[in-house]
mmCIF file with all atom_site columns, C-alpha atoms in Angstrom:
data_model
loop_
_atom_site.group_PDB
_atom_site.id
_atom_site.type_symbol
_atom_site.label_atom_id
_atom_site.label_alt_id
_atom_site.label_comp_id
_atom_site.label_asym_id
_atom_site.label_entity_id
_atom_site.label_seq_id
_atom_site.pdbx_PDB_ins_code
_atom_site.Cartn_x
_atom_site.Cartn_y
_atom_site.Cartn_z
_atom_site.occupancy
_atom_site.B_iso_or_equiv
_atom_site.pdbx_formal_charge
_atom_site.auth_seq_id
_atom_site.auth_comp_id
_atom_site.auth_asym_id
_atom_site.auth_atom_id
_atom_site.pdbx_PDB_model_num
ATOM 1   C CA . UNK A 1 1   ? 0.212   -0.061  0.131   1.00 0.00 ? 1000 UNK A CA 1
ATOM 2   C CA . UNK A 1 2   ? 1.840   3.080   -1.261  1.00 0.00 ? 1001 UNK A CA 1
ATOM 3   C CA . UNK A 1 3   ? 0.874   6.422   -2.665  1.00 0.00 ? 1002 UNK A CA 1
ATOM 4   C CA . UNK A 1 4   ? 1.970   7.637   -5.805  1.00 0.00 ? 1003 UNK A CA 1
ATOM 5   C CA . UNK A 1 5   ? 4.640   10.955  -5.271  1.00 0.00 ? 1004 UNK A CA 1
ATOM 6   C CA . UNK A 1 6   ? 2.879   13.973  -4.861  1.00 0.00 ? 1005 UNK A CA 1
ATOM 7   C CA . UNK A 1 7   ? 1.993   15.857  -8.392  1.00 0.00 ? 1006 UNK A CA 1
ATOM 8   C CA . UNK A 1 8   ? 3.390   19.257  -8.540  1.00 0.00 ? 1007 UNK A CA 1
ATOM 9   C CA . UNK A 1 9   ? 1.211   21.185  -6.242  1.00 0.00 ? 1008 UNK A CA 1
ATOM 10  C CA . UNK A 1 10  ? 1.458   24.194  -8.004  1.00 0.00 ? 1009 UNK A CA 1
ATOM 11  C CA . UNK A 1 11  ? 0.868   22.868  -11.060 1.00 0.00 ? 1010 UNK A CA 1
ATOM 12  C CA . UNK A 1 12  ? -1.819  19.780  -10.185 1.00 0.00 ? 1011 UNK A CA 1
ATOM 13  C CA . UNK A 1 13  ? -5.218  20.598  -12.070 1.00 0.00 ? 1012 UNK A CA 1
ATOM 14  C CA . UNK A 1 14  ? -6.952  20.052  -8.889  1.00 0.00 ? 1013 UNK A CA 1
ATOM 15  C CA . UNK A 1 15  ? -7.062  21.862  -5.886  1.00 0.00 ? 1014 UNK A CA 1
ATOM 16  C CA . UNK A 1 16  ? -4.070  21.900  -3.695  1.00 0.00 ? 1015 UNK A CA 1
ATOM 17  C CA . UNK A 1 17  ? -3.329  24.183  -0.398  1.00 0.00 ? 1016 UNK A CA 1
ATOM 18  C CA . UNK A 1 18  ? -0.258  25.442  -2.677  1.00 0.00 ? 1017 UNK A CA 1
ATOM 19  C CA . UNK A 1 19  ? -2.163  26.740  -5.985  1.00 0.00 ? 1018 UNK A CA 1
ATOM 20  C CA . UNK A 1 20  ? -5.758  28.299  -4.507  1.00 0.00 ? 1019 UNK A CA 1
ATOM 21  C CA . UNK A 1 21  ? -6.880  31.254  -2.761  1.00 0.00 ? 1020 UNK A CA 1
ATOM 22  C CA . UNK A 1 22  ? -9.979  31.358  -0.686  1.00 0.00 ? 1021 UNK A CA 1
ATOM 23  C CA . UNK A 1 23  ? -12.502 34.551  -0.995  1.00 0.00 ? 1022 UNK A CA 1
ATOM 24  C CA . UNK A 1 24  ? -15.244 35.071  1.410   1.00 0.00 ? 1023 UNK A CA 1
ATOM 25  C CA . UNK A 1 25  ? -17.715 38.023  0.685   1.00 0.00 ? 1024 UNK A CA 1
ATOM 26  C CA . UNK A 1 26  ? -20.590 39.499  2.512   1.00 0.00 ? 1025 UNK A CA 1
ATOM 27  C CA . UNK A 1 27  ? -21.532 37.160  5.419   1.00 0.00 ? 1026 UNK A CA 1
ATOM 28  C CA . UNK A 1 28  ? -23.193 40.049  7.530   1.00 0.00 ? 1027 UNK A CA 1
ATOM 29  C CA . UNK A 1 29  ? -25.985 39.648  9.384   1.00 0.00 ? 1028 UNK A CA 1
ATOM 30  C CA . UNK A 1 30  ? -28.849 41.305  6.734   1.00 0.00 ? 1029 UNK A CA 1
ATOM 31  C CA . UNK A 1 31  ? -27.182 39.180  3.811   1.00 0.00 ? 1030 UNK A CA 1
ATOM 32  C CA . UNK A 1 32  ? -27.905 36.080  5.992   1.00 0.00 ? 1031 UNK A CA 1
ATOM 33  C CA . UNK A 1 33  ? -31.074 36.975  7.297   1.00 0.00 ? 1032 UNK A CA 1
ATOM 34  C CA . UNK A 1 34  ? -32.287 37.480  3.655   1.00 0.00 ? 1033 UNK A CA 1
ATOM 35  C CA . UNK A 1 35  ? -31.055 34.159  2.379   1.00 0.00 ? 1034 UNK A CA 1
ATOM 36  C CA . UNK A 1 36  ? -34.401 32.061  1.179   1.00 0.00 ? 1035 UNK A CA 1
ATOM 37  C CA . UNK A 1 37  ? -32.629 29.333  -0.838  1.00 0.00 ? 1036 UNK A CA 1
ATOM 38  C CA . UNK A 1 38  ? -31.730 27.152  1.902   1.00 0.00 ? 1037 UNK A CA 1
ATOM 39  C CA . UNK A 1 39  ? -31.997 27.062  5.811   1.00 0.00 ? 1038 UNK A CA 1
ATOM 40  C CA . UNK A 1 40  ? -29.958 29.795  7.018   1.00 0.00 ? 1039 UNK A CA 1
ATOM 41  C CA . UNK A 1 41  ? -28.507 27.723  10.248  1.00 0.00 ? 1040 UNK A CA 1
ATOM 42  C CA . UNK A 1 42  ? -27.599 25.250  7.743   1.00 0.00 ? 1041 UNK A CA 1
ATOM 43  C CA . UNK A 1 43  ? -25.865 27.805  5.621   1.00 0.00 ? 1042 UNK A CA 1
ATOM 44  C CA . UNK A 1 44  ? -24.049 29.447  8.487   1.00 0.00 ? 1043 UNK A CA 1
ATOM 45  C CA . UNK A 1 45  ? -22.418 25.965  9.445   1.00 0.00 ? 1044 UNK A CA 1
ATOM 46  C CA . UNK A 1 46  ? -21.598 25.236  5.879   1.00 0.00 ? 1045 UNK A CA 1
ATOM 47  C CA . UNK A 1 47  ? -19.707 28.717  5.321   1.00 0.00 ? 1046 UNK A CA 1
ATOM 48  C CA . UNK A 1 48  ? -18.211 28.205  8.967   1.00 0.00 ? 1047 UNK A CA 1
ATOM 49  C CA . UNK A 1 49  ? -17.128 24.966  8.075   1.00 0.00 ? 1048 UNK A CA 1
ATOM 50  C CA . UNK A 1 50  ? -15.541 25.969  4.608   1.00 0.00 ? 1049 UNK A CA 1
ATOM 51  C CA . UNK A 1 51  ? -13.762 28.733  6.282   1.00 0.00 ? 1050 UNK A CA 1
ATOM 52  C CA . UNK A 1 52  ? -12.279 26.148  8.857   1.00 0.00 ? 1051 UNK A CA 1
ATOM 53  C CA . UNK A 1 53  ? -10.816 24.256  5.677   1.00 0.00 ? 1052 UNK A CA 1
ATOM 54  C CA . UNK A 1 54  ? -9.181  27.386  4.171   1.00 0.00 ? 1053 UNK A CA 1
ATOM 55  C CA . UNK A 1 55  ? -7.557  27.951  7.518   1.00 0.00 ? 1054 UNK A CA 1
ATOM 56  C CA . UNK A 1 56  ? -6.505  24.433  8.230   1.00 0.00 ? 1055 UNK A CA 1
ATOM 57  C CA . UNK A 1 57  ? -4.859  24.084  4.688   1.00 0.00 ? 1056 UNK A CA 1
ATOM 58  C CA . UNK A 1 58  ? -3.011  27.912  5.026   1.00 0.00 ? 1057 UNK A CA 1
ATOM 59  C CA . UNK A 1 59  ? -5.084  28.876  2.148   1.00 0.00 ? 1058 UNK A CA 1
ATOM 60  C CA . UNK A 1 60  ? -4.472  32.719  1.306   1.00 0.00 ? 1059 UNK A CA 1
ATOM 61  C CA . UNK A 1 61  ? -7.630  34.364  2.221   1.00 0.00 ? 1060 UNK A CA 1
ATOM 62  C CA . UNK A 1 62  ? -9.390  37.682  0.914   1.00 0.00 ? 1061 UNK A CA 1
ATOM 63  C CA . UNK A 1 63  ? -12.285 38.746  3.383   1.00 0.00 ? 1062 UNK A CA 1
ATOM 64  C CA . UNK A 1 64  ? -14.532 41.554  2.058   1.00 0.00 ? 1063 UNK A CA 1
ATOM 65  C CA . UNK A 1 65  ? -17.398 43.331  3.424   1.00 0.00 ? 1064 UNK A CA 1
ATOM 66  C CA . UNK A 1 66  ? -20.099 45.986  2.239   1.00 0.00 ? 1065 UNK A CA 1
ATOM 67  C CA . UNK A 1 67  ? -21.165 49.302  3.961   1.00 0.00 ? 1066 UNK A CA 1
ATOM 68  C CA . UNK A 1 68  ? -19.569 48.719  7.123   1.00 0.00 ? 1067 UNK A CA 1
ATOM 69  C CA . UNK A 1 69  ? -17.578 51.965  7.076   1.00 0.00 ? 1068 UNK A CA 1
ATOM 70  C CA . UNK A 1 70  ? -20.439 53.661  5.763   1.00 0.00 ? 1069 UNK A CA 1
ATOM 71  C CA . UNK A 1 71  ? -23.091 52.805  8.484   1.00 0.00 ? 1070 UNK A CA 1
ATOM 72  C CA . UNK A 1 72  ? -25.292 51.142  6.256   1.00 0.00 ? 1071 UNK A CA 1
ATOM 73  C CA . UNK A 1 73  ? -24.318 47.638  7.042   1.00 0.00 ? 1072 UNK A CA 1
ATOM 74  C CA . UNK A 1 74  ? -23.103 45.809  10.346  1.00 0.00 ? 1073 UNK A CA 1
ATOM 75  C CA . UNK A 1 75  ? -19.993 43.749  10.619  1.00 0.00 ? 1074 UNK A CA 1
ATOM 76  C CA . UNK A 1 76  ? -19.746 40.072  9.371   1.00 0.00 ? 1075 UNK A CA 1
ATOM 77  C CA . UNK A 1 77  ? -21.765 37.502  11.775  1.00 0.00 ? 1076 UNK A CA 1
ATOM 78  C CA . UNK A 1 78  ? -19.900 36.448  15.025  1.00 0.00 ? 1077 UNK A CA 1
ATOM 79  C CA . UNK A 1 79  ? -18.993 32.970  13.592  1.00 0.00 ? 1078 UNK A CA 1
ATOM 80  C CA . UNK A 1 80  ? -16.959 34.279  10.772  1.00 0.00 ? 1079 UNK A CA 1
ATOM 81  C CA . UNK A 1 81  ? -15.461 37.104  13.018  1.00 0.00 ? 1080 UNK A CA 1
ATOM 82  C CA . UNK A 1 82  ? -14.147 34.429  15.151  1.00 0.00 ? 1081 UNK A CA 1
ATOM 83  C CA . UNK A 1 83  ? -12.592 32.770  12.761  1.00 0.00 ? 1082 UNK A CA 1
ATOM 84  C CA . UNK A 1 84  ? -11.061 35.617  10.511  1.00 0.00 ? 1083 UNK A CA 1
ATOM 85  C CA . UNK A 1 85  ? -10.886 38.196  12.925  1.00 0.00 ? 1084 UNK A CA 1
ATOM 86  C CA . UNK A 1 86  ? -7.451  38.070  12.757  1.00 0.00 ? 1085 UNK A CA 1
ATOM 87  C CA . UNK A 1 87  ? -7.101  39.047  9.137   1.00 0.00 ? 1086 UNK A CA 1
ATOM 88  C CA . UNK A 1 88  ? -7.375  42.084  7.078   1.00 0.00 ? 1087 UNK A CA 1
ATOM 89  C CA . UNK A 1 89  ? -11.255 42.788  5.749   1.00 0.00 ? 1088 UNK A CA 1
ATOM 90  C CA . UNK A 1 90  ? -11.818 45.174  2.639   1.00 0.00 ? 1089 UNK A CA 1
ATOM 91  C CA . UNK A 1 91  ? -14.860 46.924  3.135   1.00 0.00 ? 1090 UNK A CA 1
ATOM 92  C CA . UNK A 1 92  ? -16.229 48.724  -0.202  1.00 0.00 ? 1091 UNK A CA 1
ATOM 93  C CA . UNK A 1 93  ? -19.282 50.510  -1.365  1.00 0.00 ? 1092 UNK A CA 1
ATOM 94  C CA . UNK A 1 94  ? -19.763 48.255  -4.817  1.00 0.00 ? 1093 UNK A CA 1
ATOM 95  C CA . UNK A 1 95  ? -21.966 45.721  -4.897  1.00 0.00 ? 1094 UNK A CA 1
ATOM 96  C CA . UNK A 1 96  ? -19.365 43.831  -7.493  1.00 0.00 ? 1095 UNK A CA 1
ATOM 97  C CA . UNK A 1 97  ? -16.198 43.439  -5.272  1.00 0.00 ? 1096 UNK A CA 1
ATOM 98  C CA . UNK A 1 98  ? -13.926 42.972  -8.294  1.00 0.00 ? 1097 UNK A CA 1
ATOM 99  C CA . UNK A 1 99  ? -14.755 47.036  -8.840  1.00 0.00 ? 1098 UNK A CA 1
ATOM 100 C CA . UNK A 1 100 ? -13.215 47.759  -5.591  1.00 0.00 ? 1099 UNK A CA 1
ATOM 101 C CA . UNK A 1 101 ? -9.618  48.427  -6.193  1.00 0.00 ? 1100 UNK A CA 1
ATOM 102 C CA . UNK A 1 102 ? -8.336  47.213  -3.022  1.00 0.00 ? 1101 UNK A CA 1
ATOM 103 C CA . UNK A 1 103 ? -10.023 43.918  -2.924  1.00 0.00 ? 1102 UNK A CA 1
ATOM 104 C CA . UNK A 1 104 ? -8.882  43.382  -6.455  1.00 0.00 ? 1103 UNK A CA 1
ATOM 105 C CA . UNK A 1 105 ? -5.309  44.054  -5.801  1.00 0.00 ? 1104 UNK A CA 1
ATOM 106 C CA . UNK A 1 106 ? -5.549  42.062  -2.519  1.00 0.00 ? 1105 UNK A CA 1
ATOM 107 C CA . UNK A 1 107 ? -6.552  38.784  -4.913  1.00 0.00 ? 1106 UNK A CA 1
ATOM 108 C CA . UNK A 1 108 ? -4.078  39.427  -7.158  1.00 0.00 ? 1107 UNK A CA 1
ATOM 109 C CA . UNK A 1 109 ? -1.206  39.671  -4.485  1.00 0.00 ? 1108 UNK A CA 1
ATOM 110 C CA . UNK A 1 110 ? -2.226  36.000  -3.251  1.00 0.00 ? 1109 UNK A CA 1
ATOM 111 C CA . UNK A 1 111 ? -0.248  35.167  -6.726  1.00 0.00 ? 1110 UNK A CA 1
ATOM 112 C CA . UNK A 1 112 ? -3.011  32.244  -7.207  1.00 0.00 ? 1111 UNK A CA 1
ATOM 113 C CA . UNK A 1 113 ? -5.103  31.389  -10.423 1.00 0.00 ? 1112 UNK A CA 1
ATOM 114 C CA . UNK A 1 114 ? -7.550  29.516  -9.025  1.00 0.00 ? 1113 UNK A CA 1
ATOM 115 C CA . UNK A 1 115 ? -9.994  31.105  -6.585  1.00 0.00 ? 1114 UNK A CA 1
ATOM 116 C CA . UNK A 1 116 ? -12.311 29.306  -4.368  1.00 0.00 ? 1115 UNK A CA 1
ATOM 117 C CA . UNK A 1 117 ? -15.232 31.791  -3.975  1.00 0.00 ? 1116 UNK A CA 1
ATOM 118 C CA . UNK A 1 118 ? -18.287 32.332  -1.548  1.00 0.00 ? 1117 UNK A CA 1
ATOM 119 C CA . UNK A 1 119 ? -20.348 35.257  -0.907  1.00 0.00 ? 1118 UNK A CA 1
ATOM 120 C CA . UNK A 1 120 ? -23.977 36.632  -0.292  1.00 0.00 ? 1119 UNK A CA 1
ATOM 121 C CA . UNK A 1 121 ? -26.085 36.933  -2.271  1.00 0.00 ? 1120 UNK A CA 1
ATOM 122 C CA . UNK A 1 122 ? -25.342 34.363  -5.047  1.00 0.00 ? 1121 UNK A CA 1
ATOM 123 C CA . UNK A 1 123 ? -27.106 36.370  -7.691  1.00 0.00 ? 1122 UNK A CA 1
ATOM 124 C CA . UNK A 1 124 ? -24.907 39.740  -7.186  1.00 0.00 ? 1123 UNK A CA 1
ATOM 125 C CA . UNK A 1 125 ? -22.249 39.644  -4.778  1.00 0.00 ? 1124 UNK A CA 1
ATOM 126 C CA . UNK A 1 126 ? -21.117 36.313  -6.065  1.00 0.00 ? 1125 UNK A CA 1
ATOM 127 C CA . UNK A 1 127 ? -21.945 36.153  -9.490  1.00 0.00 ? 1126 UNK A CA 1
ATOM 128 C CA . UNK A 1 128 ? -20.349 39.566  -10.575 1.00 0.00 ? 1127 UNK A CA 1
ATOM 129 C CA . UNK A 1 129 ? -16.764 39.109  -9.091  1.00 0.00 ? 1128 UNK A CA 1
ATOM 130 C CA . UNK A 1 130 ? -16.992 35.572  -10.672 1.00 0.00 ? 1129 UNK A CA 1
ATOM 131 C CA . UNK A 1 131 ? -17.647 36.495  -14.164 1.00 0.00 ? 1130 UNK A CA 1
ATOM 132 C CA . UNK A 1 132 ? -15.109 39.648  -13.794 1.00 0.00 ? 1131 UNK A CA 1
ATOM 133 C CA . UNK A 1 133 ? -12.412 36.864  -12.493 1.00 0.00 ? 1132 UNK A CA 1
ATOM 134 C CA . UNK A 1 134 ? -13.379 34.105  -15.155 1.00 0.00 ? 1133 UNK A CA 1
ATOM 135 C CA . UNK A 1 135 ? -12.711 36.982  -17.839 1.00 0.00 ? 1134 UNK A CA 1
ATOM 136 C CA . UNK A 1 136 ? -9.440  37.739  -16.364 1.00 0.00 ? 1135 UNK A CA 1
ATOM 137 C CA . UNK A 1 137 ? -8.080  34.614  -16.697 1.00 0.00 ? 1136 UNK A CA 1
ATOM 138 C CA . UNK A 1 138 ? -8.783  32.771  -13.376 1.00 0.00 ? 1137 UNK A CA 1
ATOM 139 C CA . UNK A 1 139 ? -10.202 29.253  -12.471 1.00 0.00 ? 1138 UNK A CA 1
ATOM 140 C CA . UNK A 1 140 ? -13.361 30.086  -10.258 1.00 0.00 ? 1139 UNK A CA 1
ATOM 141 C CA . UNK A 1 141 ? -14.333 27.057  -7.832  1.00 0.00 ? 1140 UNK A CA 1
ATOM 142 C CA . UNK A 1 142 ? -18.016 28.105  -6.309  1.00 0.00 ? 1141 UNK A CA 1
ATOM 143 C CA . UNK A 1 143 ? -19.007 26.156  -2.708  1.00 0.00 ? 1142 UNK A CA 1
ATOM 144 C CA . UNK A 1 144 ? -22.412 25.843  -4.037  1.00 0.00 ? 1143 UNK A CA 1
ATOM 145 C CA . UNK A 1 145 ? -23.729 24.591  -0.565  1.00 0.00 ? 1144 UNK A CA 1
ATOM 146 C CA . UNK A 1 146 ? -21.877 27.179  1.433   1.00 0.00 ? 1145 UNK A CA 1
ATOM 147 C CA . UNK A 1 147 ? -23.580 30.346  -0.806  1.00 0.00 ? 1146 UNK A CA 1
ATOM 148 C CA . UNK A 1 148 ? -27.309 31.297  -0.963  1.00 0.00 ? 1147 UNK A CA 1
ATOM 149 C CA . UNK A 1 149 ? -29.750 33.512  -2.826  1.00 0.00 ? 1148 UNK A CA 1
ATOM 150 C CA . UNK A 1 150 ? -32.846 35.791  -2.065  1.00 0.00 ? 1149 UNK A CA 1
ATOM 151 C CA . UNK A 1 151 ? -34.486 32.958  -3.246  1.00 0.00 ? 1150 UNK A CA 1
ATOM 152 C CA . UNK A 1 152 ? -34.198 29.082  -4.776  1.00 0.00 ? 1151 UNK A CA 1
ATOM 153 C CA . UNK A 1 153 ? -34.702 30.194  -8.232  1.00 0.00 ? 1152 UNK A CA 1
ATOM 154 C CA . UNK A 1 154 ? -32.238 33.487  -7.914  1.00 0.00 ? 1153 UNK A CA 1
ATOM 155 C CA . UNK A 1 155 ? -29.736 31.203  -6.593  1.00 0.00 ? 1154 UNK A CA 1
ATOM 156 C CA . UNK A 1 156 ? -29.842 28.379  -8.849  1.00 0.00 ? 1155 UNK A CA 1
ATOM 157 C CA . UNK A 1 157 ? -29.999 30.532  -12.257 1.00 0.00 ? 1156 UNK A CA 1
ATOM 158 C CA . UNK A 1 158 ? -26.884 32.701  -10.921 1.00 0.00 ? 1157 UNK A CA 1
ATOM 159 C CA . UNK A 1 159 ? -25.150 29.263  -10.378 1.00 0.00 ? 1158 UNK A CA 1
ATOM 160 C CA . UNK A 1 160 ? -25.966 28.114  -13.769 1.00 0.00 ? 1159 UNK A CA 1
ATOM 161 C CA . UNK A 1 161 ? -24.906 31.813  -15.401 1.00 0.00 ? 1160 UNK A CA 1
ATOM 162 C CA . UNK A 1 162 ? -21.516 31.187  -13.517 1.00 0.00 ? 1161 UNK A CA 1
ATOM 163 C CA . UNK A 1 163 ? -21.054 27.739  -14.686 1.00 0.00 ? 1162 UNK A CA 1
ATOM 164 C CA . UNK A 1 164 ? -21.755 28.612  -18.243 1.00 0.00 ? 1163 UNK A CA 1
ATOM 165 C CA . UNK A 1 165 ? -19.118 31.518  -18.039 1.00 0.00 ? 1164 UNK A CA 1
ATOM 166 C CA . UNK A 1 166 ? -16.477 28.508  -17.309 1.00 0.00 ? 1165 UNK A CA 1
ATOM 167 C CA . UNK A 1 167 ? -16.822 28.480  -13.474 1.00 0.00 ? 1166 UNK A CA 1
ATOM 168 C CA . UNK A 1 168 ? -17.028 25.168  -11.211 1.00 0.00 ? 1167 UNK A CA 1
ATOM 169 C CA . UNK A 1 169 ? -19.091 24.295  -8.872  1.00 0.00 ? 1168 UNK A CA 1
ATOM 170 C CA . UNK A 1 170 ? -18.001 22.005  -5.611  1.00 0.00 ? 1169 UNK A CA 1
ATOM 171 C CA . UNK A 1 171 ? -19.256 21.444  -2.121  1.00 0.00 ? 1170 UNK A CA 1
ATOM 172 C CA . UNK A 1 172 ? -17.682 22.108  1.006   1.00 0.00 ? 1171 UNK A CA 1
ATOM 173 C CA . UNK A 1 173 ? -17.039 18.113  1.470   1.00 0.00 ? 1172 UNK A CA 1
ATOM 174 C CA . UNK A 1 174 ? -15.428 18.214  -2.098  1.00 0.00 ? 1173 UNK A CA 1
ATOM 175 C CA . UNK A 1 175 ? -13.263 20.847  -0.944  1.00 0.00 ? 1174 UNK A CA 1
ATOM 176 C CA . UNK A 1 176 ? -12.059 19.119  2.454   1.00 0.00 ? 1175 UNK A CA 1
ATOM 177 C CA . UNK A 1 177 ? -11.399 16.076  0.430   1.00 0.00 ? 1176 UNK A CA 1
ATOM 178 C CA . UNK A 1 178 ? -9.543  17.797  -2.567  1.00 0.00 ? 1177 UNK A CA 1
ATOM 179 C CA . UNK A 1 179 ? -7.582  19.647  -0.509  1.00 0.00 ? 1178 UNK A CA 1
ATOM 180 C CA . UNK A 1 180 ? -6.345  16.764  1.689   1.00 0.00 ? 1179 UNK A CA 1
ATOM 181 C CA . UNK A 1 181 ? -6.398  13.998  -0.749  1.00 0.00 ? 1180 UNK A CA 1
ATOM 182 C CA . UNK A 1 182 ? -4.009  11.685  0.973   1.00 0.00 ? 1181 UNK A CA 1
ATOM 183 C CA . UNK A 1 183 ? -4.396  10.557  4.711   1.00 0.00 ? 1182 UNK A CA 1
ATOM 184 C CA . UNK A 1 184 ? -0.502  10.370  4.659   1.00 0.00 ? 1183 UNK A CA 1
ATOM 185 C CA . UNK A 1 185 ? -0.417  14.434  4.948   1.00 0.00 ? 1184 UNK A CA 1
ATOM 186 C CA . UNK A 1 186 ? -1.082  14.060  8.991   1.00 0.00 ? 1185 UNK A CA 1
ATOM 187 C CA . UNK A 1 187 ? -0.495  17.573  9.653   1.00 0.00 ? 1186 UNK A CA 1
ATOM 188 C CA . UNK A 1 188 ? -4.158  18.535  8.414   1.00 0.00 ? 1187 UNK A CA 1
ATOM 189 C CA . UNK A 1 189 ? -5.703  15.278  9.037   1.00 0.00 ? 1188 UNK A CA 1
ATOM 190 C CA . UNK A 1 190 ? -7.187  16.412  12.433  1.00 0.00 ? 1189 UNK A CA 1
ATOM 191 C CA . UNK A 1 191 ? -9.061  19.719  10.570  1.00 0.00 ? 1190 UNK A CA 1
ATOM 192 C CA . UNK A 1 192 ? -10.216 17.239  7.891   1.00 0.00 ? 1191 UNK A CA 1
ATOM 193 C CA . UNK A 1 193 ? -11.761 15.348  10.316  1.00 0.00 ? 1192 UNK A CA 1
ATOM 194 C CA . UNK A 1 194 ? -14.112 18.316  10.935  1.00 0.00 ? 1193 UNK A CA 1
ATOM 195 C CA . UNK A 1 195 ? -15.464 17.343  7.591   1.00 0.00 ? 1194 UNK A CA 1
ATOM 196 C CA . UNK A 1 196 ? -17.686 14.589  8.956   1.00 0.00 ? 1195 UNK A CA 1
ATOM 197 C CA . UNK A 1 197 ? -19.163 17.066  11.398  1.00 0.00 ? 1196 UNK A CA 1
ATOM 198 C CA . UNK A 1 198 ? -23.248 17.560  10.324  1.00 0.00 ? 1197 UNK A CA 1
ATOM 199 C CA . UNK A 1 199 ? -25.312 20.598  11.226  1.00 0.00 ? 1198 UNK A CA 1
ATOM 200 C CA . UNK A 1 200 ? -27.415 18.176  13.325  1.00 0.00 ? 1199 UNK A CA 1
ATOM 201 C CA . UNK A 1 201 ? -24.570 17.678  15.557  1.00 0.00 ? 1200 UNK A CA 1
ATOM 202 C CA . UNK A 1 202 ? -23.766 13.988  14.539  1.00 0.00 ? 1201 UNK A CA 1
ATOM 203 C CA . UNK A 1 203 ? -20.315 12.949  13.061  1.00 0.00 ? 1202 UNK A CA 1
ATOM 204 C CA . UNK A 1 204 ? -20.617 9.565   11.499  1.00 0.00 ? 1203 UNK A CA 1
ATOM 205 C CA . UNK A 1 205 ? -16.586 9.156   12.045  1.00 0.00 ? 1204 UNK A CA 1
ATOM 206 C CA . UNK A 1 206 ? -17.104 9.852   15.809  1.00 0.00 ? 1205 UNK A CA 1
ATOM 207 C CA . UNK A 1 207 ? -20.147 7.488   15.708  1.00 0.00 ? 1206 UNK A CA 1
ATOM 208 C CA . UNK A 1 208 ? -18.501 4.703   13.999  1.00 0.00 ? 1207 UNK A CA 1
ATOM 209 C CA . UNK A 1 209 ? -15.890 4.844   16.340  1.00 0.00 ? 1208 UNK A CA 1
ATOM 210 C CA . UNK A 1 210 ? -18.151 4.871   19.027  1.00 0.00 ? 1209 UNK A CA 1
ATOM 211 C CA . UNK A 1 211 ? -20.044 1.761   17.829  1.00 0.00 ? 1210 UNK A CA 1
ATOM 212 C CA . UNK A 1 212 ? -16.886 0.148   17.519  1.00 0.00 ? 1211 UNK A CA 1
ATOM 213 C CA . UNK A 1 213 ? -16.068 0.712   21.271  1.00 0.00 ? 1212 UNK A CA 1
ATOM 214 C CA . UNK A 1 214 ? -19.418 -0.579  22.146  1.00 0.00 ? 1213 UNK A CA 1
ATOM 215 C CA . UNK A 1 215 ? -18.738 -3.728  20.429  1.00 0.00 ? 1214 UNK A CA 1
ATOM 216 C CA . UNK A 1 216 ? -15.378 -4.230  21.910  1.00 0.00 ? 1215 UNK A CA 1
ATOM 217 C CA . UNK A 1 217 ? -16.741 -3.708  25.229  1.00 0.00 ? 1216 UNK A CA 1
ATOM 218 C CA . UNK A 1 218 ? -19.432 -6.305  25.150  1.00 0.00 ? 1217 UNK A CA 1
ATOM 219 C CA . UNK A 1 219 ? -18.605 -9.556  27.174  1.00 0.00 ? 1218 UNK A CA 1
ATOM 220 C CA . UNK A 1 220 ? -17.143 -12.204 25.085  1.00 0.00 ? 1219 UNK A CA 1
ATOM 221 C CA . UNK A 1 221 ? -19.390 -15.549 24.168  1.00 0.00 ? 1220 UNK A CA 1
ATOM 222 C CA . UNK A 1 222 ? -22.473 -13.221 23.494  1.00 0.00 ? 1221 UNK A CA 1
ATOM 223 C CA . UNK A 1 223 ? -23.729 -11.593 19.927  1.00 0.00 ? 1222 UNK A CA 1
ATOM 224 C CA . UNK A 1 224 ? -24.169 -8.011  19.337  1.00 0.00 ? 1223 UNK A CA 1
ATOM 225 C CA . UNK A 1 225 ? -27.646 -8.970  18.724  1.00 0.00 ? 1224 UNK A CA 1
ATOM 226 C CA . UNK A 1 226 ? -27.893 -10.883 21.930  1.00 0.00 ? 1225 UNK A CA 1
ATOM 227 C CA . UNK A 1 227 ? -26.644 -8.099  23.849  1.00 0.00 ? 1226 UNK A CA 1
ATOM 228 C CA . UNK A 1 228 ? -29.323 -5.447  22.367  1.00 0.00 ? 1227 UNK A CA 1
ATOM 229 C CA . UNK A 1 229 ? -32.241 -7.967  23.287  1.00 0.00 ? 1228 UNK A CA 1
ATOM 230 C CA . UNK A 1 230 ? -31.057 -8.187  27.018  1.00 0.00 ? 1229 UNK A CA 1
#
């Protein structure tokens, strides 16, 4: 049982910690409360999980908000601030973050051509910079279950538009697995285990371990079915 030599992590056509950057835009209270394409609590859980993946694999992160400095909007939700509060935030007045000079320069400064993009809403603050980035030669990967729109139709149509322009849709679980790729990368395995966590609090990995422990603790000579009946 042996893995192939690791591919060049910069030139790899798949996502690696060395060839992509993470973009997060406008996860602020007003935007979150207006989401109708999915359950808002699930959305917050999913974006939090996605941010944890970006941190676990050391990705360059560009974080942007809208209208905080003007007083028209509030700072990011607490779950995001707790994770990214140590990083700079590029506040802007433009709906399309790509039209904000500081934001665009921050993206270019990462030196990465693969952009993992998340934003609220899908139909505006995600779609516009995604389309602009694609036009400028970037590869765009949208974490589809960590973004949302003002309606299911608005969300789905925006994703379709991005995909038709050349963008790629991924899930938070796919992102974790693509960045990890090999269990032999031991330093990121503890953080990778968070991928098994579900919004309802269940964790298949931990539940399985608990079940195994239960089986091992049963008295010898009795089957699991006998123990269940007793």
